């Protein structure tokens, strides 16, 4: 999608620090980390949020397997928090499905 920031990252038009990629997904460091380790995981195809991804027939198990593999690549397997915001009312600012993969002390969100 032309005006989507994360589609521009996928296309290489906006720089990002890639940590893992393949199988239709991309993981890169969040530009404004909210934890010691904060990685974003996205499908390379544009989907506005998780609801849109599921409605389009997206494979949630495959996506979450990629998330799990990203945690392993990042050295945070077994000690991470996973969050996705669906819609502006929930805090979503970038309208391309993304998972916040967080690890470290004082993680944001639930305890
Ligand atoms: P959300 O509020 O769930 O939509 O989260 C959007 C996330 O994207 C925030 O954590 C931002 O820090 C992050 N972000 C915004 N622009 C960039 C960028 N160019 N590269 C990496 N992360 C970004």
Short mmCIF file of N, CA and C and ligand atoms in Angstrom, two decimals:
data_model
loop_
_atom_site.label_atom_id
_atom_site.label_comp_id
_atom_site.label_asym_id
_atom_site.label_seq_id
_atom_site.Cartn_x
_atom_site.Cartn_y
_atom_site.Cartn_z
N UNK A 1 0.86 -1.19 0.00
CA UNK A 1 0.00 0.00 0.00
C UNK A 1 0.90 1.24 0.00
N UNK A 2 0.63 2.17 -0.89
CA UNK A 2 1.55 3.28 -1.15
C UNK A 2 1.90 4.14 0.05
N UNK A 3 0.89 4.47 0.87
CA UNK A 3 1.14 5.41 1.95
C UNK A 3 1.35 4.73 3.30
N UNK A 4 1.65 3.43 3.28
CA UNK A 4 1.84 2.67 4.52
C UNK A 4 3.32 2.62 4.89
N UNK A 5 3.65 3.10 6.08
CA UNK A 5 5.05 3.13 6.53
C UNK A 5 5.68 1.74 6.51
N UNK A 6 4.97 0.74 7.02
CA UNK A 6 5.59 -0.58 7.11
C UNK A 6 5.70 -1.24 5.74
N UNK A 7 4.79 -0.93 4.81
CA UNK A 7 4.97 -1.40 3.43
C UNK A 7 6.22 -0.78 2.82
N UNK A 8 6.51 0.47 3.19
CA UNK A 8 7.73 1.13 2.68
C UNK A 8 8.97 0.45 3.25
N UNK A 9 8.89 -0.01 4.50
CA UNK A 9 10.01 -0.76 5.08
C UNK A 9 10.18 -2.07 4.33
N UNK A 10 9.08 -2.78 4.07
CA UNK A 10 9.15 -4.03 3.31
C UNK A 10 9.79 -3.80 1.94
N UNK A 11 9.44 -2.69 1.31
CA UNK A 11 9.94 -2.39 -0.04
C UNK A 11 11.38 -1.89 -0.02
N UNK A 12 11.90 -1.57 1.18
CA UNK A 12 13.26 -1.03 1.28
C UNK A 12 13.32 0.46 1.06
N UNK A 13 12.17 1.13 1.00
CA UNK A 13 12.14 2.57 0.77
C UNK A 13 12.34 3.37 2.06
N UNK A 14 12.10 2.72 3.21
CA UNK A 14 12.38 3.31 4.53
C UNK A 14 13.30 2.33 5.24
N UNK A 15 14.42 2.83 5.80
CA UNK A 15 15.37 1.92 6.44
C UNK A 15 14.82 1.32 7.73
N UNK A 16 15.25 0.11 8.03
CA UNK A 16 14.88 -0.54 9.28
C UNK A 16 15.99 -1.53 9.63
N UNK A 17 16.08 -1.84 10.91
CA UNK A 17 17.07 -2.79 11.39
C UNK A 17 16.43 -4.18 11.43
N UNK A 18 16.61 -4.93 10.35
CA UNK A 18 15.98 -6.25 10.22
C UNK A 18 16.66 -7.26 11.14
N UNK A 19 15.85 -8.03 11.87
CA UNK A 19 16.42 -9.07 12.72
C UNK A 19 16.08 -10.48 12.22
N UNK A 20 15.02 -10.60 11.41
CA UNK A 20 14.63 -11.92 10.92
C UNK A 20 13.64 -11.71 9.77
N UNK A 21 13.73 -12.56 8.75
CA UNK A 21 12.79 -12.42 7.63
C UNK A 21 12.62 -13.76 6.93
N UNK A 22 11.48 -13.92 6.25
CA UNK A 22 11.21 -15.13 5.49
C UNK A 22 9.77 -15.56 5.65
N UNK A 23 9.31 -16.44 4.75
CA UNK A 23 7.99 -17.05 4.84
C UNK A 23 6.86 -16.02 4.81
N UNK A 24 7.14 -14.83 4.23
CA UNK A 24 6.10 -13.81 4.14
C UNK A 24 6.00 -12.90 5.35
N UNK A 25 7.02 -12.92 6.20
CA UNK A 25 7.03 -12.08 7.40
C UNK A 25 8.37 -11.38 7.53
N UNK A 26 8.36 -10.29 8.30
CA UNK A 26 9.58 -9.51 8.53
C UNK A 26 9.59 -9.06 9.98
N UNK A 27 10.76 -9.12 10.61
CA UNK A 27 10.92 -8.64 11.98
C UNK A 27 12.04 -7.61 12.00
N UNK A 28 11.78 -6.48 12.65
CA UNK A 28 12.79 -5.40 12.71
C UNK A 28 12.65 -4.68 14.04
N UNK A 29 13.73 -4.01 14.45
CA UNK A 29 13.73 -3.30 15.73
C UNK A 29 12.77 -2.11 15.70
N UNK A 30 12.02 -1.95 16.80
CA UNK A 30 11.17 -0.76 16.94
C UNK A 30 12.08 0.47 17.07
N UNK A 31 11.70 1.53 16.37
CA UNK A 31 12.53 2.74 16.35
C UNK A 31 12.49 3.47 17.69
N UNK A 32 11.48 3.21 18.50
CA UNK A 32 11.32 3.87 19.80
C UNK A 32 11.02 2.79 20.85
N UNK A 33 12.05 2.01 21.22
CA UNK A 33 11.80 0.81 22.05
C UNK A 33 11.21 1.13 23.41
N UNK A 34 10.22 0.32 23.80
CA UNK A 34 9.57 0.46 25.10
C UNK A 34 10.03 -0.63 26.07
N UNK A 35 11.07 -1.36 25.71
CA UNK A 35 11.62 -2.41 26.57
C UNK A 35 13.07 -2.61 26.16
N UNK A 36 13.81 -3.40 26.97
CA UNK A 36 15.22 -3.65 26.65
C UNK A 36 15.35 -4.21 25.24
N UNK A 37 14.42 -5.10 24.89
CA UNK A 37 14.37 -5.59 23.51
C UNK A 37 12.95 -5.39 23.01
N UNK A 38 12.80 -4.72 21.89
CA UNK A 38 11.48 -4.41 21.33
C UNK A 38 11.56 -4.57 19.82
N UNK A 39 10.98 -5.66 19.34
CA UNK A 39 11.01 -5.98 17.92
C UNK A 39 9.58 -5.97 17.40
N UNK A 40 9.40 -5.51 16.18
CA UNK A 40 8.09 -5.56 15.52
C UNK A 40 8.10 -6.69 14.49
N UNK A 41 7.03 -7.47 14.47
CA UNK A 41 6.90 -8.56 13.49
C UNK A 41 5.67 -8.27 12.63
N UNK A 42 5.85 -8.29 11.32
CA UNK A 42 4.76 -7.95 10.40
C UNK A 42 4.67 -8.97 9.27
N UNK A 43 3.47 -9.13 8.72
CA UNK A 43 3.38 -9.83 7.43
C UNK A 43 3.87 -8.86 6.35
N UNK A 44 4.58 -9.37 5.36
CA UNK A 44 5.09 -8.47 4.31
C UNK A 44 3.95 -7.97 3.42
N UNK A 45 2.88 -8.74 3.34
CA UNK A 45 1.68 -8.30 2.62
C UNK A 45 0.91 -7.35 3.52
N UNK A 46 0.29 -6.32 2.93
CA UNK A 46 -0.43 -5.35 3.76
C UNK A 46 -1.75 -5.90 4.31
N UNK A 47 -1.89 -5.84 5.63
CA UNK A 47 -3.15 -6.09 6.31
C UNK A 47 -3.23 -5.04 7.41
N UNK A 48 -4.37 -4.38 7.53
CA UNK A 48 -4.49 -3.25 8.44
C UNK A 48 -4.28 -3.61 9.90
N UNK A 49 -4.77 -4.77 10.28
CA UNK A 49 -4.62 -5.22 11.66
C UNK A 49 -4.92 -6.71 11.72
N UNK A 50 -4.92 -7.28 12.91
CA UNK A 50 -5.12 -8.73 13.04
C UNK A 50 -6.49 -9.15 12.51
N UNK A 51 -7.52 -8.36 12.79
CA UNK A 51 -8.86 -8.72 12.31
C UNK A 51 -8.89 -8.80 10.78
N UNK A 52 -8.24 -7.83 10.13
CA UNK A 52 -8.20 -7.82 8.67
C UNK A 52 -7.43 -9.04 8.14
N UNK A 53 -6.35 -9.37 8.83
CA UNK A 53 -5.51 -10.51 8.43
C UNK A 53 -6.33 -11.80 8.47
N UNK A 54 -7.06 -12.00 9.57
CA UNK A 54 -7.88 -13.21 9.71
C UNK A 54 -9.00 -13.22 8.67
N UNK A 55 -9.65 -12.06 8.47
CA UNK A 55 -10.74 -11.97 7.51
C UNK A 55 -10.27 -12.30 6.09
N UNK A 56 -9.00 -12.01 5.81
CA UNK A 56 -8.45 -12.28 4.48
C UNK A 56 -7.95 -13.72 4.35
N UNK A 57 -8.14 -14.53 5.40
CA UNK A 57 -7.69 -15.92 5.33
C UNK A 57 -6.25 -16.11 5.73
N UNK A 58 -5.67 -15.12 6.40
CA UNK A 58 -4.27 -15.22 6.82
C UNK A 58 -4.07 -16.39 7.80
N UNK A 59 -2.88 -16.97 7.73
CA UNK A 59 -2.57 -18.16 8.53
C UNK A 59 -1.97 -17.71 9.86
N UNK A 60 -2.80 -17.69 10.90
CA UNK A 60 -2.35 -17.20 12.21
C UNK A 60 -1.28 -18.11 12.81
N UNK A 61 -1.43 -19.41 12.64
CA UNK A 61 -0.46 -20.34 13.22
C UNK A 61 0.92 -20.15 12.58
N UNK A 62 0.93 -19.96 11.27
CA UNK A 62 2.21 -19.76 10.57
C UNK A 62 2.85 -18.45 11.03
N UNK A 63 2.02 -17.42 11.18
CA UNK A 63 2.54 -16.12 11.61
C UNK A 63 3.12 -16.22 13.03
N UNK A 64 2.42 -16.90 13.92
CA UNK A 64 2.90 -16.98 15.30
C UNK A 64 4.11 -17.91 15.41
N UNK A 65 4.21 -18.86 14.51
CA UNK A 65 5.42 -19.68 14.47
C UNK A 65 6.62 -18.81 14.08
N UNK A 66 6.39 -17.88 13.15
CA UNK A 66 7.46 -16.95 12.78
C UNK A 66 7.82 -16.05 13.96
N UNK A 67 6.81 -15.61 14.72
CA UNK A 67 7.08 -14.80 15.91
C UNK A 67 7.95 -15.59 16.89
N UNK A 68 7.58 -16.84 17.13
CA UNK A 68 8.34 -17.69 18.06
C UNK A 68 9.78 -17.86 17.58
N UNK A 69 9.94 -18.05 16.28
CA UNK A 69 11.28 -18.21 15.72
C UNK A 69 12.07 -16.90 15.83
N UNK A 70 11.37 -15.78 15.70
CA UNK A 70 12.04 -14.48 15.87
C UNK A 70 12.55 -14.34 17.30
N UNK A 71 11.76 -14.77 18.27
CA UNK A 71 12.20 -14.72 19.67
C UNK A 71 13.47 -15.55 19.85
N UNK A 72 13.52 -16.70 19.22
CA UNK A 72 14.72 -17.54 19.32
C UNK A 72 15.92 -16.83 18.70
N UNK A 73 15.72 -16.26 17.51
CA UNK A 73 16.80 -15.55 16.82
C UNK A 73 17.31 -14.38 17.68
N UNK A 74 16.42 -13.74 18.39
CA UNK A 74 16.78 -12.59 19.23
C UNK A 74 17.36 -13.00 20.58
N UNK A 75 17.35 -14.28 20.87
CA UNK A 75 17.88 -14.75 22.15
C UNK A 75 16.95 -14.53 23.32
N UNK A 76 15.66 -14.43 23.04
CA UNK A 76 14.69 -14.16 24.12
C UNK A 76 13.62 -15.26 24.19
N UNK A 77 13.91 -16.43 23.65
CA UNK A 77 12.96 -17.55 23.70
C UNK A 77 12.59 -17.84 25.14
N UNK A 78 11.29 -18.01 25.40
CA UNK A 78 10.81 -18.37 26.73
C UNK A 78 10.73 -17.22 27.70
N UNK A 79 10.99 -15.98 27.25
CA UNK A 79 10.92 -14.84 28.18
C UNK A 79 10.53 -13.56 27.43
N UNK A 80 9.42 -13.63 26.74
CA UNK A 80 8.97 -12.46 25.98
C UNK A 80 7.49 -12.20 26.19
N UNK A 81 7.07 -10.98 25.86
CA UNK A 81 5.66 -10.57 25.86
C UNK A 81 5.28 -10.21 24.44
N UNK A 82 4.05 -10.56 24.04
CA UNK A 82 3.59 -10.34 22.67
C UNK A 82 2.28 -9.55 22.71
N UNK A 83 2.26 -8.42 22.00
CA UNK A 83 1.09 -7.54 22.01
C UNK A 83 0.79 -7.10 20.58
N UNK A 84 -0.50 -7.06 20.23
CA UNK A 84 -0.87 -6.37 19.00
C UNK A 84 -2.06 -5.46 19.30
N UNK A 85 -1.99 -4.24 18.83
CA UNK A 85 -3.09 -3.29 19.00
C UNK A 85 -3.97 -3.35 17.76
N UNK A 86 -5.28 -3.48 17.98
CA UNK A 86 -6.24 -3.53 16.87
C UNK A 86 -7.11 -2.28 16.95
N UNK A 87 -6.81 -1.31 16.08
CA UNK A 87 -7.60 -0.09 16.00
C UNK A 87 -7.04 1.03 16.85
N UNK A 88 -7.28 2.27 16.43
CA UNK A 88 -6.79 3.45 17.15
C UNK A 88 -7.25 3.50 18.60
N UNK A 89 -8.46 3.02 18.89
CA UNK A 89 -8.96 3.07 20.26
C UNK A 89 -8.13 2.19 21.20
N UNK A 90 -7.44 1.21 20.62
CA UNK A 90 -6.56 0.33 21.40
C UNK A 90 -5.11 0.80 21.36
N UNK A 91 -4.87 1.91 20.67
CA UNK A 91 -3.52 2.46 20.62
C UNK A 91 -2.76 2.19 19.34
N UNK A 92 -3.43 1.61 18.34
CA UNK A 92 -2.73 1.34 17.08
C UNK A 92 -2.48 2.64 16.33
N UNK A 93 -1.21 2.89 15.99
CA UNK A 93 -0.83 4.11 15.27
C UNK A 93 -0.41 3.83 13.84
N UNK A 94 0.19 2.68 13.61
CA UNK A 94 0.57 2.30 12.25
C UNK A 94 -0.41 1.23 11.78
N UNK A 95 -1.14 1.53 10.71
CA UNK A 95 -2.25 0.68 10.28
C UNK A 95 -1.79 -0.44 9.34
N UNK A 96 -0.80 -1.17 9.80
CA UNK A 96 -0.30 -2.39 9.13
C UNK A 96 -0.06 -3.36 10.28
N UNK A 97 -0.73 -4.51 10.24
CA UNK A 97 -0.62 -5.49 11.33
C UNK A 97 0.82 -5.64 11.81
N UNK A 98 1.01 -5.49 13.11
CA UNK A 98 2.34 -5.72 13.69
C UNK A 98 2.20 -6.25 15.10
N UNK A 99 3.12 -7.15 15.44
CA UNK A 99 3.22 -7.69 16.79
C UNK A 99 4.39 -7.01 17.48
N UNK A 100 4.13 -6.53 18.70
CA UNK A 100 5.22 -6.02 19.53
C UNK A 100 5.79 -7.22 20.30
N UNK A 101 7.02 -7.54 20.04
CA UNK A 101 7.73 -8.63 20.73
C UNK A 101 8.70 -7.96 21.70
N UNK A 102 8.40 -8.14 23.00
CA UNK A 102 9.10 -7.36 24.03
C UNK A 102 9.78 -8.29 25.03
N UNK A 103 10.96 -7.87 25.49
CA UNK A 103 11.65 -8.66 26.52
C UNK A 103 12.52 -7.74 27.36
N UNK A 104 12.73 -8.17 28.59
CA UNK A 104 13.58 -7.39 29.50
C UNK A 104 12.83 -7.06 30.77
N UNK A 105 13.39 -6.13 31.54
CA UNK A 105 12.77 -5.72 32.80
C UNK A 105 11.68 -4.67 32.54
N UNK A 106 10.70 -4.59 33.43
CA UNK A 106 9.65 -3.55 33.38
C UNK A 106 8.95 -3.50 32.04
N UNK A 107 8.42 -4.63 31.61
CA UNK A 107 7.73 -4.68 30.32
C UNK A 107 6.43 -3.88 30.38
N UNK A 108 6.10 -3.15 29.30
CA UNK A 108 4.84 -2.42 29.26
C UNK A 108 3.66 -3.37 29.10
N UNK A 109 2.50 -2.98 29.58
CA UNK A 109 1.30 -3.80 29.41
C UNK A 109 0.93 -4.51 30.69
N UNK A 110 0.43 -5.71 30.56
CA UNK A 110 -0.10 -6.45 31.71
C UNK A 110 0.98 -7.07 32.57
N UNK A 111 0.63 -7.25 33.85
CA UNK A 111 1.49 -8.00 34.75
C UNK A 111 0.64 -9.01 35.48
P1 LIG B 1 1.31 0.83 17.39
O1 LIG B 1 1.07 1.97 18.34
O2 LIG B 1 0.88 -0.49 17.96
O3 LIG B 1 0.73 1.10 16.02
O4 LIG B 1 2.88 0.73 17.24
C1 LIG B 1 3.60 1.34 16.23
C2 LIG B 1 5.06 1.15 16.55
O5 LIG B 1 5.82 1.45 15.38
C3 LIG B 1 5.58 2.06 17.67
O6 LIG B 1 6.12 1.25 18.73
C4 LIG B 1 6.65 2.89 16.97
O7 LIG B 1 7.76 3.17 17.80
C5 LIG B 1 7.02 2.01 15.79
N1 LIG B 1 7.59 2.70 14.65
C6 LIG B 1 7.13 3.82 14.06
N2 LIG B 1 7.90 4.13 13.00
C7 LIG B 1 8.87 3.18 12.91
C8 LIG B 1 9.96 2.95 12.04
N3 LIG B 1 10.24 3.76 10.99
N4 LIG B 1 10.77 1.88 12.25
C9 LIG B 1 10.52 1.05 13.31
N5 LIG B 1 9.48 1.21 14.16
C10 LIG B 1 8.68 2.26 13.98
#
